[in-house]
Amino acid sequence: MPDARDAILERICSATRRGADENAPARAAEEFAAIARPYLRAGRLDAEARLHLFIDRLHDYDAHVVETSADSLPRTIANVLQQHGQRKVIAADGLPHEMLPRDFEFLAEREAGIEDLNECDGIVTVCTVAIASTGTIVLAHGPGEGARRLSLIPDRHLCVVRAHQVVETVPEAFDRLAPSATHPLTFISGPSATADIEMTRIRGVHGPRFLDVVVVR
Amino acid sequence: MTIRVAESAQAPSFQKAALPLLEDAQLRRNVRHATDVIQLKRAQVVAETVDWQELRTTASDTKAHTLRYLDHYLLQFEKACTAAGGQVHWAADADDANRIVADLVRGYGGNEVIKIKTMTSDETGLNEALEHEGIRAHETDLAELIIQLGRDRPSHIVAPALHKNRSQVREIFRETMHLPDLGDRPEDLTAAARRYLREKFLRVKVGICGANFLVAETGSVCIVESEGNGRMCLTMPEVLISLAGIEKVIPSFQDLEVFLQLLPRSATGERMNPYNSLWTGVHANDGPKHFHVVLLDNGRTSVLADAEARQTLHCIRCAACLNACPVYRQTSGLAYGSSYSGPIGAIVTPQLLNMEHGQSLPYASSLCGACYEVCPVKIDIPEVLIHLRGRVVREQKSALDAEALAMKMAAAIFASRRRFEAAQRLGRLAQGPLVRKGWFGNLPGLLGNWTRVRDLRALPPQTFREWWKQRAKNAERSGHA
Amino acid sequence: MRVSLFITCYNDTLFPATGQAVVRLLERLGHTVDFNPEQTCCGQMHYNTGYQQEALPLLRRFVRIYRDAEAVCVPSSSCVAMMRDHYPKMAAEQNDAGLARAVDELLPRVYELTELLVHRFGLEDVGAYFPHRVTYHASCHSQRSLHLGDLPLRLLRKVRGIELVDLPNIDRCCGFGGTFAVKMGDVSAAMLAEKMRDVENTRAEVVTAVDNSCLMHIFGGLHRQRAGVETAHIAEILAATESDEVPA
């Protein structure tokens, strides 16, 4: 309805006591740039402390965390999958091959239908950035991160996070995400949860009930 | 144009609606428990955030700035969203919005929708409007599902079923989901909801959501949630429709670094809620093929026009003010006659309705200030409440109203020392018949609301000023002696 | 110092003992107290109930009476909150530069009683004696508008003989809220019930605060229940000494 659009825009102009004004975008940009941002943007921890905080926060959310090295990554992934008795596991498209254990057969994301997602034991992805202060992993759904439904429908999500991907603060994460700003973005902080009944936190309502994070040092 | 906010035009006054709720011991116990738990969690995660006050200030400045240039930012959003494959619609009022959504759903051949909890659709009464058009809406947030299946009303902005305890929820699920053996542990109830909804997530073709933030710069929409029902509705259907108030826009992607720190801590006392989703228009091979945004005014521009109350539109619907409010704590949100409840509801509802309904709401506060203290975007709610009381007095009250006359008289008394002292003496004389053994009995009129549950001492035999005068006289006398 | 007392309309009329205690206390500390009988009310009741126009003459009256005062002492945080939170804005709206300036110049010299004692006089021990079990209620305006923090508690801790006990939920509103208590009488009563439960759990003999308005409300409820708990404005505790008769 173009008339509703015009009417709303006009009401806004008269409410803010500004007529139609060609300079508004320029002035808005100038005023916006002048907004003070005195909050913490950069973190203060060294790399070791940052990783420690990240892992600590993940534990707070009931996520399962395993630390490993780049060399042992495939074995670690195999161990985690085995530990939880996972057989049918889907690997996100674009996941680096050298990361995955050779003796484990993965179903490729591109070949998995909704039924496969609904029935599988779990999935494996990487992420774009992780935030230590909040225990968050962020998927920009690029190569290796899967389409959004991949990390949503299955019951178990294994996410590989490399140490250099972990930042301390939320603003640092947004700096790293800026190039992906128009990608679909999913911030994941622990398994899906609800506290709608008597404020009791229950894990796993609709998203994965289990989140395994493999941290690669 | 007909502005409507849920059922608020037909709602009884706050004090009337509160009465049966105050009698409901179970409800009050549930509300006390829930708000105590959330407040404690919030206090902990706020205390550990060393730059909390700085974040609040930047958030408030950002919102104030955005509102000054709201038209510019909305147009920027529209352009970016459209370029990314989305379609933007504008709705002047609730009916407009409901009609746009219903037309879209029907246009895609749907007769069912799955919904993420959205306050805005409660505001417009979307579910009822869709039902009228033969379209069935399934709420997918656990609390909203409890409300929908129990044919109840939401009592809280973030946790709408907080007034129900586990056994009450079990009864609702047992009956409506036909599960005679359902247990009453929250785990059992949550699992039942998971099974009930999963089939719908995989089948229904149209999803409806609100928006926590609209990013002008990129045309992206952000949804903050916990359960994953949001992600289901945002990614599984073929068509996605987002109904968003025009005040939801923020200038840049980077602004989220502020709001995404404030909102989860304020709303649920978490450092970050389990899931935040952002998307921009339509993404190839991932998620819905069609995306629509409906931008809703429904009275927001008239709030914008009132410079003193404009800050109301800063609200990010975190409900921290509800949890902190000692009034909400007694009544729950059900007394506010609108899906917007608590302190923020008391200022949002009457303003959206241009003060034509909900005039009792600005008085549903003791002005204790707990709401302002916790507000992550620094809305000075007590200040706005007082301003709106002024509007009620100026715009709604007849000059012959008993309260208005009493206030005029009091003003005349305070305007003169002579009249003030005379009133003090007269009060002492006139109280005679109402006083027994130094205490007032039942007082007439509004003051009877005091003496129904509280005692009141009779006026003392001497005012302070009389004592002062007497003392000066005594001093003078002893000085002369 | 010469202290000008703004007693407030309801203390003047309903709680003269509080004013007398303020005078006794300040004089004991070596100050001179002034009382200008032209004073009436700060305008809060009108302003907060929506009668903002009616509050304006009371602002002008306050400024006229106190503009030359060295320090104004107000034994009520909510009246001070009215002045600090609203007077500057009210004056600015009048487009009266003289009035706005006068308000700006006067407000820094207006003190709530405990601010005067601790901030202006630098005192915590005022030489009081009060041998009772006491709990302190932090009134809403005292903490959220004046940000008194623990000022009143610092003064109370130095009172000899006092047994000070923490009030649970010390910062929760008692439900008074001016005209709120009668306009929303039932909700206010429910809030009061919670406050009384907290008070009774402390097993205190006396509840104190920096505002008689809250105390009138809390005492009104306690007395109706025949709870046997008294209330006393903080001035009355700080003014009490060994030589007094048994107070409270």
XYZ file of N, CA and C in Angstrom, chain B residues 102-187:
258
model
N -2.680 -11.692 5.983
C -3.655 -12.699 5.528
C -3.617 -12.833 4.010
N -3.530 -11.700 3.311
C -3.472 -11.742 1.845
C -2.237 -12.497 1.375
N -1.110 -12.243 2.029
C 0.123 -12.933 1.644
C -0.023 -14.442 1.836
N -0.539 -14.831 3.013
C -0.662 -16.268 3.307
C -1.553 -16.930 2.258
N -2.693 -16.289 1.995
C -3.611 -16.863 1.007
C -3.004 -16.883 -0.382
N -2.251 -15.803 -0.688
C -1.593 -15.701 -1.993
C -0.632 -16.859 -2.245
N -0.028 -17.347 -1.189
C 0.879 -18.489 -1.335
C 0.142 -19.820 -1.159
N -1.173 -19.740 -1.081
C -1.975 -20.960 -1.015
C -1.934 -21.643 0.340
N -1.616 -20.897 1.382
C -1.526 -21.516 2.706
C -2.808 -21.347 3.516
N -3.102 -22.331 4.361
C -4.200 -22.136 5.315
C -3.729 -22.418 6.742
N -2.401 -22.476 6.914
C -1.805 -22.687 8.228
C -0.528 -21.879 8.298
N -0.201 -21.387 9.461
C 1.099 -20.726 9.636
C 1.717 -21.190 10.953
N 3.068 -21.205 11.005
C 3.737 -21.417 12.283
C 4.329 -20.073 12.718
N 4.241 -19.810 14.013
C 4.596 -18.469 14.489
C 5.660 -18.517 15.568
N 6.574 -17.573 15.494
C 7.476 -17.300 16.612
C 6.764 -16.284 17.492
N 6.989 -16.359 18.780
C 6.401 -15.386 19.688
C 6.659 -13.968 19.192
N 5.626 -13.223 18.946
C 5.799 -11.820 18.593
C 4.783 -10.957 19.322
N 5.304 -9.980 20.052
C 4.433 -9.061 20.787
C 3.576 -8.261 19.811
N 4.184 -7.947 18.662
C 3.494 -7.096 17.701
C 2.242 -7.777 17.159
N 2.303 -9.104 16.975
C 1.108 -9.778 16.463
C 0.047 -9.912 17.556
N 0.476 -9.967 18.832
C -0.513 -9.902 19.916
C -1.193 -8.538 19.891
N -0.377 -7.510 19.645
C -0.896 -6.143 19.591
C -1.969 -6.003 18.512
N -1.708 -6.548 17.326
C -2.674 -6.358 16.231
C -3.798 -7.395 16.276
N -3.680 -8.385 17.141
C -4.693 -9.447 17.169
C -4.628 -10.288 15.905
N -3.414 -10.588 15.446
C -3.229 -11.270 14.158
C -3.860 -12.661 14.138
N -3.674 -13.426 15.227
C -4.187 -14.806 15.202
C -5.689 -14.844 14.971
N -6.406 -13.961 15.660
C -7.862 -13.924 15.504
C -8.228 -13.506 14.083
N -7.480 -12.513 13.563
C -7.764 -12.039 12.204
C -7.522 -13.156 11.189
N -6.459 -13.919 11.387
C -6.168 -15.024 10.459
C -7.252 -16.095 10.562
N -7.638 -16.387 11.795
C -8.674 -17.400 12.009
C -9.947 -17.007 11.277
N -10.260 -15.708 11.336
C -11.426 -15.169 10.644
C -11.350 -15.429 9.137
N -10.131 -15.467 8.613
C -9.909 -15.715 7.185
C -9.708 -17.197 6.895
N -9.934 -18.034 7.902
C -9.777 -19.470 7.689
C -8.332 -19.946 7.707
N -7.460 -19.159 8.304
C -6.048 -19.549 8.383
C -5.715 -19.881 9.834
N -5.136 -21.057 10.038
C -4.869 -21.479 11.404
C -3.435 -21.120 11.794
N -3.277 -20.440 12.916
C -1.945 -20.047 13.383
C -1.517 -20.953 14.518
N -0.321 -21.548 14.390
C 0.223 -22.376 15.470
C 1.327 -21.614 16.181
N 1.139 -21.322 17.457
C 2.215 -20.716 18.236
C 3.256 -21.796 18.521
N 4.545 -21.458 18.415
C 5.570 -22.487 18.604
C 6.479 -22.234 19.799
N 6.456 -21.026 20.354
C 7.184 -20.794 21.597
C 6.448 -21.569 22.687
N 7.187 -22.239 23.558
C 6.545 -23.101 24.547
C 5.495 -22.341 25.357
N 5.874 -21.163 25.843
C 4.939 -20.407 26.677
C 3.724 -19.952 25.867
N 3.968 -19.508 24.626
C 2.847 -19.073 23.786
C 1.930 -20.252 23.458
N 2.533 -21.427 23.322
C 1.739 -22.626 23.058
C 0.835 -22.929 24.258
N 1.403 -22.789 25.455
C 0.616 -23.003 26.672
C -0.573 -22.043 26.702
N -0.295 -20.780 26.362
C -1.346 -19.758 26.354
C -2.399 -20.083 25.294
N -1.917 -20.458 24.089
C -2.852 -20.702 22.996
C -3.725 -21.923 23.288
N -3.095 -23.016 23.720
C -3.870 -24.231 23.976
C -4.780 -24.048 25.193
N -4.323 -23.261 26.174
C -5.138 -23.044 27.367
C -6.140 -21.904 27.208
N -6.216 -21.341 26.019
C -7.107 -20.193 25.745
C -6.969 -19.126 26.826
N -5.717 -18.831 27.143
C -5.397 -17.887 28.205
C -4.873 -16.594 27.573
N -4.488 -15.650 28.434
C -3.885 -14.418 27.938
C -2.442 -14.348 28.438
N -1.545 -13.721 27.670
C -0.149 -13.628 28.113
C -0.026 -12.700 29.323
N 0.830 -13.089 30.277
C 0.967 -12.279 31.479
C 2.349 -11.646 31.600
N 3.189 -11.868 30.595
C 4.560 -11.357 30.675
C 5.074 -11.200 29.259
N 5.954 -10.225 29.031
C 6.416 -9.945 27.675
C 7.379 -11.025 27.179
N 8.241 -11.526 28.056
C 9.219 -12.523 27.636
C 8.760 -13.957 27.941
N 8.133 -14.138 29.098
C 7.673 -15.464 29.520
C 6.163 -15.397 29.753
N 5.394 -15.442 28.656
C 3.955 -15.134 28.756
C 3.146 -16.094 29.622
N 3.688 -17.287 29.908
C 2.917 -18.238 30.728
C 3.490 -18.314 32.138
N 4.174 -17.296 32.558
C 4.834 -17.343 33.854
C 3.855 -17.445 35.023
N 2.600 -17.160 34.763
C 1.611 -17.262 35.839
C 1.093 -18.689 36.016
N 1.552 -19.610 35.152
C 1.114 -21.014 35.257
C 2.229 -21.866 35.850
N 1.899 -22.766 36.728
C 2.922 -23.685 37.228
C 2.830 -25.011 36.476
N 3.719 -25.958 36.839
C 3.841 -27.177 36.037
C 2.551 -27.997 36.012
N 1.851 -28.057 37.129
C 0.663 -28.919 37.104
C -0.454 -28.276 36.289
N -0.473 -26.945 36.288
C -1.463 -26.273 35.441
C -1.144 -26.507 33.957
N 0.151 -26.473 33.625
C 0.552 -26.714 32.236
C 0.228 -28.154 31.846
N 0.487 -29.070 32.789
C 0.192 -30.466 32.476
C -1.283 -30.651 32.128
N -2.148 -30.029 32.914
C -3.582 -30.162 32.646
C -3.916 -29.712 31.229
N -3.339 -28.578 30.842
C -3.627 -28.034 29.511
C -3.135 -28.992 28.428
N -1.905 -29.479 28.562
C -1.337 -30.358 27.547
C -2.066 -31.708 27.510
N -2.405 -32.207 28.717
C -3.087 -33.504 28.777
C -4.367 -33.483 27.962
N -5.084 -32.389 28.153
C -6.376 -32.292 27.506
C -6.247 -32.014 26.007
N -5.416 -31.018 25.653
C -5.405 -30.583 24.252
C -4.529 -31.463 23.373
N -3.507 -32.129 23.955
C -2.663 -32.993 23.127
C -3.078 -34.450 23.273
N -4.123 -34.686 24.060
C -4.628 -36.050 24.300
C -3.529 -36.970 24.822
N -2.912 -36.559 25.907
C -1.845 -37.348 26.517
C -2.233 -37.651 27.963
N -3.079 -38.672 28.182
C -3.592 -38.906 29.533
C -2.498 -39.230 30.546
N -1.363 -39.778 30.109
C -0.340 -40.210 31.062
C 0.812 -39.231 31.216
N 0.645 -38.019 30.699
C 1.726 -37.041 30.730
C 2.152 -36.733 32.171
N 3.474 -36.720 32.401
C 3.996 -36.374 33.728
C 4.017 -34.870 33.928
N 4.424 -34.428 35.108
C 4.405 -32.987 35.333
C 5.801 -32.394 35.535
N 6.863 -33.193 35.238
C 8.188 -32.581 35.303
C 8.336 -31.649 34.102
N 9.021 -30.501 34.279
C 9.207 -29.615 33.119
C 9.798 -30.367 31.918
N 10.642 -31.374 32.162
C 11.220 -32.170 31.063
C 10.125 -32.883 30.270
